[in-house]
PDB file of C-alpha atoms in Angstrom:
ATOM      1  CA  UNK A   1      82.361  87.387  22.710  1.00  0.00           C
ATOM      2  CA  UNK A   2      79.375  88.309  20.559  1.00  0.00           C
ATOM      3  CA  UNK A   3      80.319  89.516  17.106  1.00  0.00           C
ATOM      4  CA  UNK A   4      78.447  92.601  15.930  1.00  0.00           C
ATOM      5  CA  UNK A   5      78.264  93.145  12.207  1.00  0.00           C
ATOM      6  CA  UNK A   6      78.946  96.796  11.501  1.00  0.00           C
ATOM      7  CA  UNK A   7      77.977  97.811   7.992  1.00  0.00           C
ATOM      8  CA  UNK A   8      77.119 101.238   6.698  1.00  0.00           C
ATOM      9  CA  UNK A   9      73.362 101.370   6.225  1.00  0.00           C
ATOM     10  CA  UNK A  10      71.468 104.454   5.148  1.00  0.00           C
ATOM     11  CA  UNK A  11      67.750 104.447   5.857  1.00  0.00           C
ATOM     12  CA  UNK A  12      65.449 107.276   4.875  1.00  0.00           C
ATOM     13  CA  UNK A  13      63.423 108.287   7.970  1.00  0.00           C
ATOM     14  CA  UNK A  14      60.135 108.770   6.145  1.00  0.00           C
ATOM     15  CA  UNK A  15      57.186 106.427   5.864  1.00  0.00           C
ATOM     16  CA  UNK A  16      56.804 107.194   2.166  1.00  0.00           C
ATOM     17  CA  UNK A  17      60.250 105.778   1.392  1.00  0.00           C
ATOM     18  CA  UNK A  18      60.021 102.749  -0.838  1.00  0.00           C
ATOM     19  CA  UNK A  19      63.077 100.878  -2.025  1.00  0.00           C
ATOM     20  CA  UNK A  20      63.834  99.423  -5.448  1.00  0.00           C
ATOM     21  CA  UNK A  21      60.817  98.121  -7.300  1.00  0.00           C
ATOM     22  CA  UNK A  22      60.457  94.379  -7.818  1.00  0.00           C
ATOM     23  CA  UNK A  23      60.407  94.243 -11.596  1.00  0.00           C
ATOM     24  CA  UNK A  24      60.071  90.498 -12.146  1.00  0.00           C
ATOM     25  CA  UNK A  25      58.683  87.457 -10.363  1.00  0.00           C
ATOM     26  CA  UNK A  26      60.712  84.308 -10.977  1.00  0.00           C
ATOM     27  CA  UNK A  27      58.757  81.799  -8.935  1.00  0.00           C
ATOM     28  CA  UNK A  28      56.938  80.848  -5.755  1.00  0.00           C
ATOM     29  CA  UNK A  29      58.948  79.929  -2.660  1.00  0.00           C
ATOM     30  CA  UNK A  30      57.433  76.813  -1.037  1.00  0.00           C
ATOM     31  CA  UNK A  31      56.470  76.079   2.574  1.00  0.00           C
ATOM     32  CA  UNK A  32      55.301  79.621   3.381  1.00  0.00           C
ATOM     33  CA  UNK A  33      51.869  80.363   4.845  1.00  0.00           C
ATOM     34  CA  UNK A  34      51.651  83.624   2.876  1.00  0.00           C
ATOM     35  CA  UNK A  35      52.528  84.415  -0.729  1.00  0.00           C
ATOM     36  CA  UNK A  36      56.329  84.481  -0.756  1.00  0.00           C
ATOM     37  CA  UNK A  37      57.867  85.015  -4.168  1.00  0.00           C
ATOM     38  CA  UNK A  38      61.351  84.962  -5.607  1.00  0.00           C
ATOM     39  CA  UNK A  39      61.776  88.128  -7.621  1.00  0.00           C
ATOM     40  CA  UNK A  40      64.367  90.462  -9.063  1.00  0.00           C
ATOM     41  CA  UNK A  41      64.852  94.168  -8.607  1.00  0.00           C
ATOM     42  CA  UNK A  42      65.629  96.631 -11.374  1.00  0.00           C
ATOM     43  CA  UNK A  43      69.325  95.687 -11.189  1.00  0.00           C
ATOM     44  CA  UNK A  44      68.526  92.009 -11.617  1.00  0.00           C
ATOM     45  CA  UNK A  45      69.395  91.157  -8.013  1.00  0.00           C
ATOM     46  CA  UNK A  46      67.334  88.388  -6.379  1.00  0.00           C
ATOM     47  CA  UNK A  47      64.868  89.393  -3.670  1.00  0.00           C
ATOM     48  CA  UNK A  48      62.133  87.793  -1.592  1.00  0.00           C
ATOM     49  CA  UNK A  49      58.928  89.618  -2.493  1.00  0.00           C
ATOM     50  CA  UNK A  50      55.879  89.398  -0.219  1.00  0.00           C
ATOM     51  CA  UNK A  51      52.917  91.252  -1.731  1.00  0.00           C
ATOM     52  CA  UNK A  52      50.308  92.507   0.719  1.00  0.00           C
ATOM     53  CA  UNK A  53      47.508  90.925  -1.287  1.00  0.00           C
ATOM     54  CA  UNK A  54      48.959  87.477  -0.591  1.00  0.00           C
ATOM     55  CA  UNK A  55      48.817  87.747   3.218  1.00  0.00           C
ATOM     56  CA  UNK A  56      46.437  85.440   5.062  1.00  0.00           C
ATOM     57  CA  UNK A  57      44.003  87.016   7.576  1.00  0.00           C
ATOM     58  CA  UNK A  58      45.140  86.878  11.205  1.00  0.00           C
ATOM     59  CA  UNK A  59      43.120  87.374  14.388  1.00  0.00           C
ATOM     60  CA  UNK A  60      45.778  89.385  16.230  1.00  0.00           C
ATOM     61  CA  UNK A  61      47.708  91.170  13.471  1.00  0.00           C
ATOM     62  CA  UNK A  62      46.435  93.337  10.649  1.00  0.00           C
ATOM     63  CA  UNK A  63      47.527  91.419   7.540  1.00  0.00           C
ATOM     64  CA  UNK A  64      47.961  94.684   5.630  1.00  0.00           C
ATOM     65  CA  UNK A  65      50.618  95.764   8.142  1.00  0.00           C
ATOM     66  CA  UNK A  66      52.956  92.770   7.824  1.00  0.00           C
ATOM     67  CA  UNK A  67      55.159  94.373   5.180  1.00  0.00           C
ATOM     68  CA  UNK A  68      55.683  97.384   7.453  1.00  0.00           C
ATOM     69  CA  UNK A  69      56.567  95.088  10.363  1.00  0.00           C
ATOM     70  CA  UNK A  70      59.085  93.212   8.194  1.00  0.00           C
ATOM     71  CA  UNK A  71      60.658  96.481   7.101  1.00  0.00           C
ATOM     72  CA  UNK A  72      60.759  97.996  10.581  1.00  0.00           C
ATOM     73  CA  UNK A  73      62.466  94.926  12.037  1.00  0.00           C
ATOM     74  CA  UNK A  74      65.258  95.380   9.515  1.00  0.00           C
ATOM     75  CA  UNK A  75      65.479  99.064  10.400  1.00  0.00           C
ATOM     76  CA  UNK A  76      65.640  98.290  14.130  1.00  0.00           C
ATOM     77  CA  UNK A  77      68.412  95.755  13.472  1.00  0.00           C
ATOM     78  CA  UNK A  78      70.286  98.370  11.446  1.00  0.00           C
ATOM     79  CA  UNK A  79      69.825 101.021  14.133  1.00  0.00           C
ATOM     80  CA  UNK A  80      71.180  98.592  16.729  1.00  0.00           C
ATOM     81  CA  UNK A  81      74.201  97.918  14.535  1.00  0.00           C
ATOM     82  CA  UNK A  82      73.788  94.143  14.715  1.00  0.00           C
ATOM     83  CA  UNK A  83      73.166  93.489  11.012  1.00  0.00           C
ATOM     84  CA  UNK A  84      71.286  90.203  11.382  1.00  0.00           C
ATOM     85  CA  UNK A  85      68.317  90.983   9.109  1.00  0.00           C
ATOM     86  CA  UNK A  86      68.858  91.143   5.338  1.00  0.00           C
ATOM     87  CA  UNK A  87      68.076  94.523   3.834  1.00  0.00           C
ATOM     88  CA  UNK A  88      64.295  94.854   3.715  1.00  0.00           C
ATOM     89  CA  UNK A  89      62.147  97.637   2.324  1.00  0.00           C
ATOM     90  CA  UNK A  90      58.617  98.584   1.361  1.00  0.00           C
ATOM     91  CA  UNK A  91      58.377  97.777  -2.326  1.00  0.00           C
ATOM     92  CA  UNK A  92      56.041  97.858  -5.264  1.00  0.00           C
ATOM     93  CA  UNK A  93      55.974  94.897  -7.622  1.00  0.00           C
ATOM     94  CA  UNK A  94      53.981  92.964 -10.203  1.00  0.00           C
ATOM     95  CA  UNK A  95      51.386  91.972  -7.571  1.00  0.00           C
ATOM     96  CA  UNK A  96      51.187  95.359  -5.888  1.00  0.00           C
ATOM     97  CA  UNK A  97      52.766  96.838  -2.758  1.00  0.00           C
ATOM     98  CA  UNK A  98      54.425  94.703  -0.121  1.00  0.00           C
ATOM     99  CA  UNK A  99      57.914  94.080   1.198  1.00  0.00           C
ATOM    100  CA  UNK A 100      61.114  92.998  -0.489  1.00  0.00           C
ATOM    101  CA  UNK A 101      64.183  91.496   1.141  1.00  0.00           C
ATOM    102  CA  UNK A 102      67.640  90.809  -0.213  1.00  0.00           C
ATOM    103  CA  UNK A 103      68.110  87.142  -1.032  1.00  0.00           C
ATOM    104  CA  UNK A 104      70.394  85.184   1.326  1.00  0.00           C
ATOM    105  CA  UNK A 105      72.555  82.587  -0.398  1.00  0.00           C
ATOM    106  CA  UNK A 106      71.765  79.959   2.213  1.00  0.00           C
ATOM    107  CA  UNK A 107      73.953  76.991   3.013  1.00  0.00           C
ATOM    108  CA  UNK A 108      71.222  74.381   2.662  1.00  0.00           C
ATOM    109  CA  UNK A 109      73.458  71.739   4.260  1.00  0.00           C
ATOM    110  CA  UNK A 110      73.804  73.712   7.500  1.00  0.00           C
ATOM    111  CA  UNK A 111      71.789  72.213  10.358  1.00  0.00           C
ATOM    112  CA  UNK A 112      70.544  74.990  12.683  1.00  0.00           C
ATOM    113  CA  UNK A 113      69.608  72.612  15.512  1.00  0.00           C
ATOM    114  CA  UNK A 114      73.105  72.507  17.085  1.00  0.00           C
ATOM    115  CA  UNK A 115      72.880  76.294  17.506  1.00  0.00           C
ATOM    116  CA  UNK A 116      70.358  75.737  20.302  1.00  0.00           C
ATOM    117  CA  UNK A 117      72.793  73.659  22.321  1.00  0.00           C
ATOM    118  CA  UNK A 118      74.394  75.956  24.806  1.00  0.00           C
ATOM    119  CA  UNK A 119      72.925  78.008  23.070  1.00  0.00           C
ATOM    120  CA  UNK A 120      75.423  79.342  20.531  1.00  0.00           C
ATOM    121  CA  UNK A 121      76.422  82.881  21.571  1.00  0.00           C
ATOM    122  CA  UNK A 122      76.090  83.993  17.941  1.00  0.00           C
ATOM    123  CA  UNK A 123      72.336  83.861  18.508  1.00  0.00           C
ATOM    124  CA  UNK A 124      72.437  86.670  21.065  1.00  0.00           C
ATOM    125  CA  UNK A 125      71.813  89.491  18.537  1.00  0.00           C
ATOM    126  CA  UNK A 126      68.791  87.637  17.160  1.00  0.00           C
ATOM    127  CA  UNK A 127      67.461  86.892  20.639  1.00  0.00           C
ATOM    128  CA  UNK A 128      67.738  90.536  21.719  1.00  0.00           C
ATOM    129  CA  UNK A 129      66.212  91.742  18.461  1.00  0.00           C
ATOM    130  CA  UNK A 130      63.248  89.450  19.143  1.00  0.00           C
ATOM    131  CA  UNK A 131      62.865  90.839  22.661  1.00  0.00           C
ATOM    132  CA  UNK A 132      62.851  94.396  21.367  1.00  0.00           C
ATOM    133  CA  UNK A 133      60.516  93.728  18.445  1.00  0.00           C
ATOM    134  CA  UNK A 134      58.256  91.372  20.425  1.00  0.00           C
ATOM    135  CA  UNK A 135      58.613  88.658  17.798  1.00  0.00           C
ATOM    136  CA  UNK A 136      55.716  86.215  17.947  1.00  0.00           C
ATOM    137  CA  UNK A 137      57.198  83.763  15.462  1.00  0.00           C
ATOM    138  CA  UNK A 138      60.904  82.972  15.955  1.00  0.00           C
ATOM    139  CA  UNK A 139      61.036  79.516  14.456  1.00  0.00           C
ATOM    140  CA  UNK A 140      64.331  77.696  14.062  1.00  0.00           C
ATOM    141  CA  UNK A 141      63.774  77.690  10.314  1.00  0.00           C
ATOM    142  CA  UNK A 142      63.788  81.499  10.428  1.00  0.00           C
ATOM    143  CA  UNK A 143      67.504  81.455  11.273  1.00  0.00           C
ATOM    144  CA  UNK A 144      69.611  80.959   8.160  1.00  0.00           C
ATOM    145  CA  UNK A 145      73.313  80.276   7.711  1.00  0.00           C
ATOM    146  CA  UNK A 146      74.839  81.658   4.536  1.00  0.00           C
ATOM    147  CA  UNK A 147      77.719  80.216   2.528  1.00  0.00           C
ATOM    148  CA  UNK A 148      80.195  82.217   4.646  1.00  0.00           C
ATOM    149  CA  UNK A 149      78.823  80.844   7.910  1.00  0.00           C
ATOM    150  CA  UNK A 150      77.041  84.064   8.885  1.00  0.00           C
ATOM    151  CA  UNK A 151      73.680  83.855  10.670  1.00  0.00           C
ATOM    152  CA  UNK A 152      70.668  85.742   9.358  1.00  0.00           C
ATOM    153  CA  UNK A 153      67.188  86.243  10.809  1.00  0.00           C
ATOM    154  CA  UNK A 154      64.200  86.315   8.447  1.00  0.00           C
ATOM    155  CA  UNK A 155      60.372  86.348   8.515  1.00  0.00           C
ATOM    156  CA  UNK A 156      59.415  89.217  10.803  1.00  0.00           C
ATOM    157  CA  UNK A 157      55.805  89.920   9.920  1.00  0.00           C
ATOM    158  CA  UNK A 158      54.542  89.067  13.418  1.00  0.00           C
ATOM    159  CA  UNK A 159      56.341  91.754  15.373  1.00  0.00           C
ATOM    160  CA  UNK A 160      55.735  95.000  17.298  1.00  0.00           C
ATOM    161  CA  UNK A 161      52.410  93.966  18.811  1.00  0.00           C
ATOM    162  CA  UNK A 162      51.623  96.215  21.803  1.00  0.00           C
ATOM    163  CA  UNK A 163      50.694  93.167  23.924  1.00  0.00           C
ATOM    164  CA  UNK A 164      53.313  90.606  25.037  1.00  0.00           C
ATOM    165  CA  UNK A 165      53.571  88.095  22.191  1.00  0.00           C
ATOM    166  CA  UNK A 166      57.126  86.748  22.334  1.00  0.00           C
ATOM    167  CA  UNK A 167      57.213  83.195  20.996  1.00  0.00           C
ATOM    168  CA  UNK A 168      60.666  81.857  20.273  1.00  0.00           C
ATOM    169  CA  UNK A 169      62.908  78.804  20.203  1.00  0.00           C
ATOM    170  CA  UNK A 170      65.704  80.870  21.809  1.00  0.00           C
ATOM    171  CA  UNK A 171      64.629  80.505  25.428  1.00  0.00           C
ATOM    172  CA  UNK A 172      68.014  78.922  26.156  1.00  0.00           C
ATOM    173  CA  UNK A 173      69.215  82.407  27.108  1.00  0.00           C
ATOM    174  CA  UNK A 174      66.576  82.719  29.839  1.00  0.00           C
ATOM    175  CA  UNK A 175      67.945  84.259  33.021  1.00  0.00           C
ATOM    176  CA  UNK A 176      71.280  85.172  31.437  1.00  0.00           C
ATOM    177  CA  UNK A 177      72.643  88.696  31.529  1.00  0.00           C
ATOM    178  CA  UNK A 178      72.868  90.392  28.170  1.00  0.00           C
ATOM    179  CA  UNK A 179      76.441  90.670  26.868  1.00  0.00           C
ATOM    180  CA  UNK A 180      77.900  94.198  26.990  1.00  0.00           C
ATOM    181  CA  UNK A 181      77.734  94.385  23.193  1.00  0.00           C
ATOM    182  CA  UNK A 182      73.981  93.872  23.342  1.00  0.00           C
ATOM    183  CA  UNK A 183      73.559  96.622  25.944  1.00  0.00           C
ATOM    184  CA  UNK A 184      75.501  98.941  23.647  1.00  0.00           C
ATOM    185  CA  UNK A 185      73.255  97.908  20.760  1.00  0.00           C
ATOM    186  CA  UNK A 186      70.201  98.841  22.837  1.00  0.00           C
ATOM    187  CA  UNK A 187      71.730 102.204  23.628  1.00  0.00           C
ATOM    188  CA  UNK A 188      72.270 102.815  19.908  1.00  0.00           C
ATOM    189  CA  UNK A 189      68.648 101.894  19.321  1.00  0.00           C
ATOM    190  CA  UNK A 190      67.563 104.484  21.911  1.00  0.00           C
ATOM    191  CA  UNK A 191      69.446 107.116  19.938  1.00  0.00           C
ATOM    192  CA  UNK A 192      67.798 105.981  16.720  1.00  0.00           C
ATOM    193  CA  UNK A 193      64.348 106.073  18.261  1.00  0.00           C
ATOM    194  CA  UNK A 194      64.878 109.615  19.497  1.00  0.00           C
ATOM    195  CA  UNK A 195      66.362 110.661  16.179  1.00  0.00           C
ATOM    196  CA  UNK A 196      63.769 109.385  13.683  1.00  0.00           C
ATOM    197  CA  UNK A 197      62.963 105.702  14.086  1.00  0.00           C
ATOM    198  CA  UNK A 198      60.360 106.220  16.794  1.00  0.00           C
ATOM    199  CA  UNK A 199      58.399 108.572  14.559  1.00  0.00           C
ATOM    200  CA  UNK A 200      58.660 106.085  11.709  1.00  0.00           C
ATOM    201  CA  UNK A 201      57.257 103.237  13.822  1.00  0.00           C
ATOM    202  CA  UNK A 202      54.377 105.479  14.886  1.00  0.00           C
ATOM    203  CA  UNK A 203      53.798 106.526  11.278  1.00  0.00           C
ATOM    204  CA  UNK A 204      53.734 102.974   9.894  1.00  0.00           C
ATOM    205  CA  UNK A 205      52.077 101.116  12.776  1.00  0.00           C
ATOM    206  CA  UNK A 206      50.699 103.612  15.285  1.00  0.00           C
ATOM    207  CA  UNK A 207      51.676 105.413  18.465  1.00  0.00           C
ATOM    208  CA  UNK A 208      50.787 102.402  20.630  1.00  0.00           C
ATOM    209  CA  UNK A 209      53.414 100.254  18.942  1.00  0.00           C
ATOM    210  CA  UNK A 210      55.983 103.020  19.265  1.00  0.00           C
ATOM    211  CA  UNK A 211      55.340 103.536  22.977  1.00  0.00           C
ATOM    212  CA  UNK A 212      55.553  99.807  23.683  1.00  0.00           C
ATOM    213  CA  UNK A 213      58.752  99.467  21.646  1.00  0.00           C
ATOM    214  CA  UNK A 214      60.390 102.203  23.691  1.00  0.00           C
ATOM    215  CA  UNK A 215      59.135 100.595  26.902  1.00  0.00           C
ATOM    216  CA  UNK A 216      60.651  97.220  25.979  1.00  0.00           C
ATOM    217  CA  UNK A 217      64.002  98.848  25.233  1.00  0.00           C
ATOM    218  CA  UNK A 218      63.953 100.845  28.486  1.00  0.00           C
ATOM    219  CA  UNK A 219      63.076  97.759  30.521  1.00  0.00           C
ATOM    220  CA  UNK A 220      65.921  95.755  28.984  1.00  0.00           C
ATOM    221  CA  UNK A 221      68.382  98.537  29.683  1.00  0.00           C
ATOM    222  CA  UNK A 222      67.157  98.808  33.273  1.00  0.00           C
ATOM    223  CA  UNK A 223      67.374  95.031  33.822  1.00  0.00           C
ATOM    224  CA  UNK A 224      69.613  93.580  31.074  1.00  0.00           C
ATOM    225  CA  UNK A 225      68.604  89.963  31.614  1.00  0.00           C
ATOM    226  CA  UNK A 226      66.860  87.706  29.124  1.00  0.00           C
ATOM    227  CA  UNK A 227      63.380  86.916  30.493  1.00  0.00           C
ATOM    228  CA  UNK A 228      62.056  83.474  31.309  1.00  0.00           C
ATOM    229  CA  UNK A 229      59.280  81.839  29.246  1.00  0.00           C
ATOM    230  CA  UNK A 230      55.736  82.996  29.993  1.00  0.00           C
ATOM    231  CA  UNK A 231      53.362  80.607  31.740  1.00  0.00           C
ATOM    232  CA  UNK A 232      50.084  82.202  30.623  1.00  0.00           C
ATOM    233  CA  UNK A 233      50.489  81.554  26.873  1.00  0.00           C
ATOM    234  CA  UNK A 234      52.474  79.302  24.526  1.00  0.00           C
ATOM    235  CA  UNK A 235      56.136  80.389  24.660  1.00  0.00           C
ATOM    236  CA  UNK A 236      57.211  78.601  21.451  1.00  0.00           C
ATOM    237  CA  UNK A 237      55.695  79.037  17.970  1.00  0.00           C
ATOM    238  CA  UNK A 238      54.046  76.115  16.244  1.00  0.00           C
ATOM    239  CA  UNK A 239      55.538  74.475  14.346  1.00  0.00           C
ATOM    240  CA  UNK A 240      58.871  75.214  15.993  1.00  0.00           C
ATOM    241  CA  UNK A 241      60.701  74.689  12.705  1.00  0.00           C
TER     242      UNK A 241
END
């Protein structure tokens, strides 16, 4: 049985919505390819702040759009009712606009590698989220376990590309039918897209991304089976961790 986290989340369906300002930068988080900063919001709560000006140029993604992609992935997760992405919003901060994400109190002793054996059914919500958002960078290190044993998915800047880009370490689900809870989550997402989320994706990224997002959701609902790895491009990000 796949556990779905159901938490009340209110998201303003307007592109201009920006969440709490990052008022302070505490330090630089290591091992990130882009500027990834530990900050605090106006209430003193820790956040991960990624200013747009610190994004490295990419050949297939507009670096200025990564904060929107991070934010939209959270909003898709919330619309699905799966709650696997920490709250993320468009934010202003000391180094300009970007994205901010609630800090996860990670269990640094937790080894994520055993999750891939089987694989662990708790990964289903993350795997389906990646299918929907066309995640091009699902590394194992982007799956965190908090102090309560809950799994979280982070780092979603490389998402929503209109061309097939899925690169993931979660291919262990290939060929398996989606659990009923995941089909229900996709149905909730359809409602959200028709309600306001589709317009928001189009507003932040463009109509092409919105159309392709809807197409991916429709295809999964029509054939609720996790796809097999592609053979015409690398199926796993590098490095995989």
